[in-house]
PDB file of C-alpha atoms in Angstrom:
ATOM      1  CA  ALA A   1      56.379  28.941  40.609  1.00 77.00           C
ATOM      2  CA  GLN A   2      53.045  29.953  39.165  1.00 86.00           C
ATOM      3  CA  ARG A   3      50.375  28.054  37.463  1.00 92.00           C
ATOM      4  CA  VAL A   4      46.971  28.525  35.989  1.00 95.00           C
ATOM      5  CA  THR A   5      44.871  26.259  35.272  1.00 95.00           C
ATOM      6  CA  GLN A   6      41.819  26.008  32.329  1.00 95.00           C
ATOM      7  CA  PRO A   7      40.035  22.825  33.042  1.00 90.00           C
ATOM      8  CA  GLU A   8      38.009  22.668  29.814  1.00 82.00           C
ATOM      9  CA  LYS A   9      40.054  22.838  26.565  1.00 85.00           C
ATOM     10  CA  LEU A  10      36.268  23.141  24.461  1.00 92.00           C
ATOM     11  CA  LEU A  11      33.336  24.703  25.084  1.00 93.00           C
ATOM     12  CA  SER A  12      29.753  25.253  22.868  1.00 95.00           C
ATOM     13  CA  VAL A  13      27.342  27.008  23.370  1.00 95.00           C
ATOM     14  CA  PHE A  14      24.277  28.310  22.078  1.00 97.00           C
ATOM     15  CA  LYS A  15      23.919  32.401  21.411  1.00 96.00           C
ATOM     16  CA  GLY A  16      22.264  34.362  24.616  1.00 97.00           C
ATOM     17  CA  ALA A  17      23.081  31.432  27.106  1.00 97.00           C
ATOM     18  CA  PRO A  18      24.942  31.979  29.566  1.00 97.00           C
ATOM     19  CA  VAL A  19      29.061  31.205  30.110  1.00 96.00           C
ATOM     20  CA  GLU A  20      31.383  30.998  32.638  1.00 96.00           C
ATOM     21  CA  LEU A  21      35.419  29.468  31.939  1.00 96.00           C
ATOM     22  CA  LYS A  22      37.323  28.293  35.077  1.00 96.00           C
ATOM     23  CA  CYS A  23      40.141  29.476  35.752  1.00 97.00           C
ATOM     24  CA  ASN A  24      42.496  28.550  39.039  1.00 97.00           C
ATOM     25  CA  TYR A  25      46.179  29.198  40.149  1.00 96.00           C
ATOM     26  CA  SER A  26      48.694  28.722  42.568  1.00 94.00           C
ATOM     27  CA  TYR A  27      51.195  31.489  43.413  1.00 92.00           C
ATOM     28  CA  SER A  28      52.698  31.880  46.507  1.00 89.00           C
ATOM     29  CA  GLY A  29      52.555  35.930  46.391  1.00 85.00           C
ATOM     30  CA  SER A  30      49.777  38.366  45.779  1.00 86.00           C
ATOM     31  CA  PRO A  31      48.547  37.631  42.025  1.00 87.00           C
ATOM     32  CA  GLU A  32      48.278  39.668  39.498  1.00 92.00           C
ATOM     33  CA  LEU A  33      45.270  38.054  36.954  1.00 95.00           C
ATOM     34  CA  PHE A  34      44.112  38.458  33.499  1.00 95.00           C
ATOM     35  CA  TRP A  35      42.313  37.471  30.680  1.00 96.00           C
ATOM     36  CA  TYR A  36      43.740  37.756  27.164  1.00 97.00           C
ATOM     37  CA  VAL A  37      41.641  36.533  24.007  1.00 97.00           C
ATOM     38  CA  GLN A  38      42.493  35.842  20.748  1.00 96.00           C
ATOM     39  CA  TYR A  39      39.526  36.318  17.601  1.00 96.00           C
ATOM     40  CA  SER A  40      40.197  34.968  14.286  1.00 94.00           C
ATOM     41  CA  ARG A  41      43.048  35.603  12.916  1.00 91.00           C
ATOM     42  CA  GLN A  42      43.626  38.632  15.011  1.00 94.00           C
ATOM     43  CA  ARG A  43      46.120  39.030  17.340  1.00 95.00           C
ATOM     44  CA  LEU A  44      46.082  37.269  20.952  1.00 96.00           C
ATOM     45  CA  GLN A  45      44.422  40.782  23.303  1.00 94.00           C
ATOM     46  CA  LEU A  46      44.199  42.346  27.123  1.00 94.00           C
ATOM     47  CA  LEU A  47      39.775  41.354  27.634  1.00 95.00           C
ATOM     48  CA  LEU A  48      40.392  42.000  30.982  1.00 93.00           C
ATOM     49  CA  ARG A  49      42.178  42.095  34.672  1.00 91.00           C
ATOM     50  CA  HIS A  50      41.025  41.829  38.319  1.00 87.00           C
ATOM     51  CA  ILE A  51      42.794  45.388  39.924  1.00 82.00           C
ATOM     52  CA  SER A  52      40.156  47.126  37.444  1.00 82.00           C
ATOM     53  CA  ARG A  53      37.404  45.567  37.673  1.00 78.00           C
ATOM     54  CA  GLU A  54      35.573  46.824  34.482  1.00 83.00           C
ATOM     55  CA  SER A  55      32.977  44.465  32.238  1.00 85.00           C
ATOM     56  CA  ILE A  56      34.351  44.630  28.698  1.00 88.00           C
ATOM     57  CA  LYS A  57      32.367  43.162  25.977  1.00 92.00           C
ATOM     58  CA  GLY A  58      30.446  41.823  28.726  1.00 93.00           C
ATOM     59  CA  PHE A  59      32.679  39.511  30.268  1.00 95.00           C
ATOM     60  CA  THR A  60      33.245  40.023  33.521  1.00 94.00           C
ATOM     61  CA  ALA A  61      35.751  37.902  36.372  1.00 94.00           C
ATOM     62  CA  ASP A  62      36.425  38.061  40.262  1.00 89.00           C
ATOM     63  CA  LEU A  63      39.309  37.314  41.764  1.00 91.00           C
ATOM     64  CA  ASN A  64      38.529  35.156  44.436  1.00 92.00           C
ATOM     65  CA  LYS A  65      41.588  33.882  47.003  1.00 90.00           C
ATOM     66  CA  GLY A  66      40.453  32.018  48.975  1.00 92.00           C
ATOM     67  CA  GLU A  67      38.804  29.296  45.973  1.00 93.00           C
ATOM     68  CA  THR A  68      42.167  30.602  44.242  1.00 94.00           C
ATOM     69  CA  SER A  69      40.134  30.823  41.058  1.00 95.00           C
ATOM     70  CA  PHE A  70      39.504  34.069  38.608  1.00 96.00           C
ATOM     71  CA  HIS A  71      36.325  32.514  36.230  1.00 96.00           C
ATOM     72  CA  LEU A  72      35.457  34.573  33.417  1.00 96.00           C
ATOM     73  CA  LYS A  73      31.715  35.051  32.829  1.00 96.00           C
ATOM     74  CA  LYS A  74      29.112  36.178  30.672  1.00 96.00           C
ATOM     75  CA  PRO A  75      25.080  36.059  30.957  1.00 96.00           C
ATOM     76  CA  PHE A  76      24.671  36.394  27.365  1.00 97.00           C
ATOM     77  CA  ALA A  77      26.734  35.296  24.909  1.00 97.00           C
ATOM     78  CA  GLN A  78      27.334  36.425  21.262  1.00 97.00           C
ATOM     79  CA  GLU A  79      28.326  34.688  18.062  1.00 96.00           C
ATOM     80  CA  GLU A  80      30.902  37.522  17.916  1.00 96.00           C
ATOM     81  CA  ASP A  81      32.412  36.041  21.183  1.00 97.00           C
ATOM     82  CA  SER A  82      33.970  32.670  19.227  1.00 97.00           C
ATOM     83  CA  ALA A  83      37.251  32.684  19.777  1.00 97.00           C
ATOM     84  CA  MET A  84      40.554  31.107  21.983  1.00 96.00           C
ATOM     85  CA  TYR A  85      40.497  32.443  25.533  1.00 97.00           C
ATOM     86  CA  TYR A  86      43.216  32.103  27.582  1.00 97.00           C
ATOM     87  CA  CYS A  87      43.498  33.137  31.782  1.00 97.00           C
ATOM     88  CA  ALA A  88      47.048  34.404  32.942  1.00 96.00           C
ATOM     89  CA  LEU A  89      48.836  34.708  36.318  1.00 95.00           C
ATOM     90  CA  TYR A  90      51.990  38.519  36.392  1.00 91.00           C
ATOM     91  CA  GLY A  91      54.030  37.275  38.940  1.00 87.00           C
ATOM     92  CA  ASN A  92      58.287  36.607  38.910  1.00 82.00           C
ATOM     93  CA  ASN A  93      58.748  39.452  36.536  1.00 81.00           C
ATOM     94  CA  ARG A  94      55.930  36.669  34.069  1.00 86.00           C
ATOM     95  CA  LEU A  95      52.791  35.843  33.047  1.00 90.00           C
ATOM     96  CA  ALA A  96      51.757  32.672  32.705  1.00 93.00           C
ATOM     97  CA  PHE A  97      49.148  31.274  30.450  1.00 95.00           C
ATOM     98  CA  GLY A  98      46.531  28.747  31.517  1.00 95.00           C
ATOM     99  CA  LYS A  99      46.116  26.592  27.869  1.00 94.00           C
ATOM    100  CA  GLY A 100      43.002  27.812  26.822  1.00 95.00           C
ATOM    101  CA  ASN A 101      39.844  27.824  26.307  1.00 95.00           C
ATOM    102  CA  GLN A 102      38.423  27.585  22.851  1.00 95.00           C
ATOM    103  CA  VAL A 103      35.183  28.778  22.590  1.00 97.00           C
ATOM    104  CA  VAL A 104      31.663  28.247  20.180  1.00 97.00           C
ATOM    105  CA  VAL A 105      28.939  30.019  20.092  1.00 97.00           C
ATOM    106  CA  ILE A 106      26.367  28.736  18.004  1.00 96.00           C
ATOM    107  CA  PRO A 107      23.977  30.270  16.233  1.00 94.00           C
TER     108      PRO A 107
ATOM    109  CA  ASP B   1      47.941  52.907  19.707  1.00 65.00           C
ATOM    110  CA  VAL B   2      51.472  50.262  20.807  1.00 59.00           C
ATOM    111  CA  LYS B   3      53.087  47.932  17.715  1.00 90.00           C
ATOM    112  CA  VAL B   4      54.896  44.790  18.322  1.00 96.00           C
ATOM    113  CA  THR B   5      56.251  43.866  14.657  1.00 96.00           C
ATOM    114  CA  GLN B   6      57.332  40.418  14.244  1.00 96.00           C
ATOM    115  CA  SER B   7      59.644  40.279  10.757  1.00 89.00           C
ATOM    116  CA  SER B   8      57.827  37.300   9.124  1.00 89.00           C
ATOM    117  CA  ARG B   9      54.480  35.737   9.893  1.00 92.00           C
ATOM    118  CA  TYR B  10      55.849  32.067   7.971  1.00 96.00           C
ATOM    119  CA  LEU B  11      58.593  30.636   7.877  1.00 95.00           C
ATOM    120  CA  VAL B  12      59.625  27.390   6.554  1.00 97.00           C
ATOM    121  CA  LYS B  13      63.579  25.729   7.485  1.00 96.00           C
ATOM    122  CA  ARG B  14      65.011  22.305   7.446  1.00 97.00           C
ATOM    123  CA  THR B  15      66.382  20.274  10.614  1.00 97.00           C
ATOM    124  CA  GLY B  16      69.314  21.728  11.449  1.00 97.00           C
ATOM    125  CA  GLU B  17      69.154  25.271   9.974  1.00 97.00           C
ATOM    126  CA  LYS B  18      69.933  28.035  12.488  1.00 97.00           C
ATOM    127  CA  VAL B  19      66.642  30.243  12.344  1.00 97.00           C
ATOM    128  CA  PHE B  20      66.638  33.799  13.287  1.00 97.00           C
ATOM    129  CA  LEU B  21      62.744  35.667  14.406  1.00 97.00           C
ATOM    130  CA  GLU B  22      63.374  39.456  14.273  1.00 97.00           C
ATOM    131  CA  CYS B  23      60.724  41.377  17.379  1.00 97.00           C
ATOM    132  CA  VAL B  24      60.527  45.313  16.947  1.00 97.00           C
ATOM    133  CA  GLN B  25      58.592  47.620  19.237  1.00 96.00           C
ATOM    134  CA  ASP B  26      57.406  51.305  19.153  1.00 94.00           C
ATOM    135  CA  MET B  27      56.945  52.097  22.603  1.00 87.00           C
ATOM    136  CA  ASP B  28      60.092  51.899  24.084  1.00 91.00           C
ATOM    137  CA  HIS B  29      58.568  49.192  26.366  1.00 91.00           C
ATOM    138  CA  GLU B  30      61.803  47.674  29.163  1.00 91.00           C
ATOM    139  CA  ASN B  31      60.189  44.487  28.819  1.00 92.00           C
ATOM    140  CA  MET B  32      60.546  41.444  25.956  1.00 95.00           C
ATOM    141  CA  PHE B  33      58.450  38.030  25.456  1.00 96.00           C
ATOM    142  CA  TRP B  34      59.010  35.140  23.939  1.00 98.00           C
ATOM    143  CA  TYR B  35      56.661  32.538  23.229  1.00 98.00           C
ATOM    144  CA  ARG B  36      55.933  29.751  21.721  1.00 97.00           C
ATOM    145  CA  GLN B  37      51.481  29.027  21.307  1.00 96.00           C
ATOM    146  CA  ASP B  38      50.317  25.158  20.327  1.00 95.00           C
ATOM    147  CA  PRO B  39      47.417  23.961  19.993  1.00 90.00           C
ATOM    148  CA  GLY B  40      46.319  22.502  24.006  1.00 89.00           C
ATOM    149  CA  LEU B  41      49.710  23.688  25.367  1.00 92.00           C
ATOM    150  CA  GLY B  42      48.702  27.118  25.194  1.00 92.00           C
ATOM    151  CA  LEU B  43      51.663  29.821  25.930  1.00 95.00           C
ATOM    152  CA  ARG B  44      55.141  28.931  26.938  1.00 96.00           C
ATOM    153  CA  LEU B  45      57.322  31.358  27.526  1.00 96.00           C
ATOM    154  CA  ILE B  46      60.967  30.708  26.338  1.00 97.00           C
ATOM    155  CA  TYR B  47      62.639  34.120  27.249  1.00 97.00           C
ATOM    156  CA  PHE B  48      62.312  37.243  28.144  1.00 95.00           C
ATOM    157  CA  SER B  49      64.450  40.146  28.452  1.00 94.00           C
ATOM    158  CA  TYR B  50      64.130  43.226  31.069  1.00 89.00           C
ATOM    159  CA  ASP B  51      66.798  46.167  29.313  1.00 90.00           C
ATOM    160  CA  VAL B  52      69.452  45.764  26.916  1.00 91.00           C
ATOM    161  CA  LYS B  53      71.351  43.449  27.196  1.00 87.00           C
ATOM    162  CA  MET B  54      69.872  41.858  30.310  1.00 90.00           C
ATOM    163  CA  LYS B  55      67.565  38.313  29.095  1.00 94.00           C
ATOM    164  CA  GLU B  56      65.802  35.743  31.716  1.00 94.00           C
ATOM    165  CA  LYS B  57      65.165  31.887  30.792  1.00 95.00           C
ATOM    166  CA  GLY B  58      61.254  31.311  30.874  1.00 94.00           C
ATOM    167  CA  ASP B  59      60.458  27.541  30.710  1.00 92.00           C
ATOM    168  CA  ILE B  60      60.833  26.346  28.358  1.00 96.00           C
ATOM    169  CA  PRO B  61      64.371  27.840  27.094  1.00 97.00           C
ATOM    170  CA  GLU B  62      65.552  24.370  26.000  1.00 96.00           C
ATOM    171  CA  GLY B  63      66.891  24.278  22.116  1.00 96.00           C
ATOM    172  CA  TYR B  64      66.846  29.224  21.708  1.00 97.00           C
ATOM    173  CA  SER B  65      68.681  32.049  22.413  1.00 97.00           C
ATOM    174  CA  VAL B  66      68.144  35.675  22.553  1.00 97.00           C
ATOM    175  CA  SER B  67      69.813  38.090  22.015  1.00 96.00           C
ATOM    176  CA  ARG B  68      68.400  42.576  22.798  1.00 96.00           C
ATOM    177  CA  GLU B  69      70.745  44.653  21.295  1.00 94.00           C
ATOM    178  CA  LYS B  70      68.296  47.710  21.535  1.00 95.00           C
ATOM    179  CA  LYS B  71      66.086  48.573  23.739  1.00 94.00           C
ATOM    180  CA  GLU B  72      63.082  48.257  20.113  1.00 96.00           C
ATOM    181  CA  ARG B  73      64.872  45.009  19.336  1.00 96.00           C
ATOM    182  CA  PHE B  74      64.235  41.211  20.465  1.00 97.00           C
ATOM    183  CA  SER B  75      64.863  38.075  18.418  1.00 97.00           C
ATOM    184  CA  LEU B  76      64.934  34.074  19.176  1.00 98.00           C
ATOM    185  CA  ILE B  77      67.761  31.856  17.470  1.00 97.00           C
ATOM    186  CA  LEU B  78      66.968  28.515  16.981  1.00 97.00           C
ATOM    187  CA  GLU B  79      71.138  27.699  16.432  1.00 94.00           C
ATOM    188  CA  SER B  80      69.924  24.084  14.908  1.00 97.00           C
ATOM    189  CA  ALA B  81      66.247  23.869  14.360  1.00 97.00           C
ATOM    190  CA  SER B  82      64.223  20.884  14.721  1.00 97.00           C
ATOM    191  CA  THR B  83      61.066  19.412  14.029  1.00 97.00           C
ATOM    192  CA  ASN B  84      58.900  19.838  17.430  1.00 96.00           C
ATOM    193  CA  GLN B  85      59.935  23.695  16.933  1.00 98.00           C
ATOM    194  CA  THR B  86      57.463  23.862  14.379  1.00 98.00           C
ATOM    195  CA  SER B  87      55.423  25.983  16.299  1.00 97.00           C
ATOM    196  CA  MET B  88      53.379  29.096  16.423  1.00 97.00           C
ATOM    197  CA  TYR B  89      56.131  31.701  17.895  1.00 98.00           C
ATOM    198  CA  LEU B  90      54.332  35.333  19.599  1.00 98.00           C
ATOM    199  CA  CYS B  91      57.076  37.476  20.871  1.00 97.00           C
ATOM    200  CA  ALA B  92      55.008  40.450  22.924  1.00 96.00           C
ATOM    201  CA  SER B  93      56.232  43.412  25.369  1.00 94.00           C
ATOM    202  CA  SER B  94      55.372  45.473  28.201  1.00 91.00           C
ATOM    203  CA  GLY B  95      55.319  49.069  29.806  1.00 84.00           C
ATOM    204  CA  GLY B  96      54.985  49.559  33.637  1.00 71.00           C
ATOM    205  CA  ALA B  97      51.533  47.821  33.922  1.00 71.00           C
ATOM    206  CA  ASN B  98      52.387  44.427  33.325  1.00 85.00           C
ATOM    207  CA  VAL B  99      49.771  44.322  30.241  1.00 89.00           C
ATOM    208  CA  LEU B 100      51.465  42.410  27.057  1.00 92.00           C
ATOM    209  CA  THR B 101      51.181  43.072  23.551  1.00 93.00           C
ATOM    210  CA  PHE B 102      51.418  40.881  21.494  1.00 96.00           C
ATOM    211  CA  GLY B 103      53.126  40.599  17.397  1.00 96.00           C
ATOM    212  CA  ALA B 104      51.008  38.916  14.899  1.00 95.00           C
ATOM    213  CA  GLY B 105      53.545  36.038  15.674  1.00 96.00           C
ATOM    214  CA  SER B 106      55.458  33.644  13.126  1.00 97.00           C
ATOM    215  CA  ARG B 107      54.668  30.862  12.241  1.00 97.00           C
ATOM    216  CA  LEU B 108      57.877  28.487  11.842  1.00 97.00           C
ATOM    217  CA  THR B 109      57.583  25.201  10.083  1.00 97.00           C
ATOM    218  CA  VAL B 110      61.137  23.131  10.105  1.00 97.00           C
ATOM    219  CA  LEU B 111      60.995  19.512   7.762  1.00 96.00           C
TER     220      LEU B 111
END
């Protein structure tokens, strides 16, 4: 069975500071990793996926199979980045989520 | 744009009542999912479905059942609601790209 671990529950950063959300996974097959985001009063939505290798809203994430990690990074946090972030792994025909990180960007 | 519509945003039920949560998607997706979302626990998969009349248990199926009689509709049923089923319930669907599109959620309170 797959497992996704997000160690920090709450992350507070000042505007303009870097943000890094950690995600580690365990899965016996070839993983497909995602980051989903939920802004206040909005639906959960896809932020990015590892196979796209693209930057979305300034965020990037690199899959490191050796460390079984898929950390989310942004060099300069903005107030609009305040949200709940979930790392997720697709395997065995299902998407398994971590427990999420609440990010608060302080003006 | 894929739309996933959950019929009820807020429900309040009493312990022992039967509860139906309805979900409809309009993009002909094969796969549909029900999760519950709880603070500190993230999203946990209850049931999912590959196709009409097909269903698979997720990680926490106890106390729940599902129905998928039509491709676009996936219903979650609580046969006898209990207080520990108070939660936010999220429905999602996906086509072939393993990307889930979520509904707005149904917040259920069981008294």
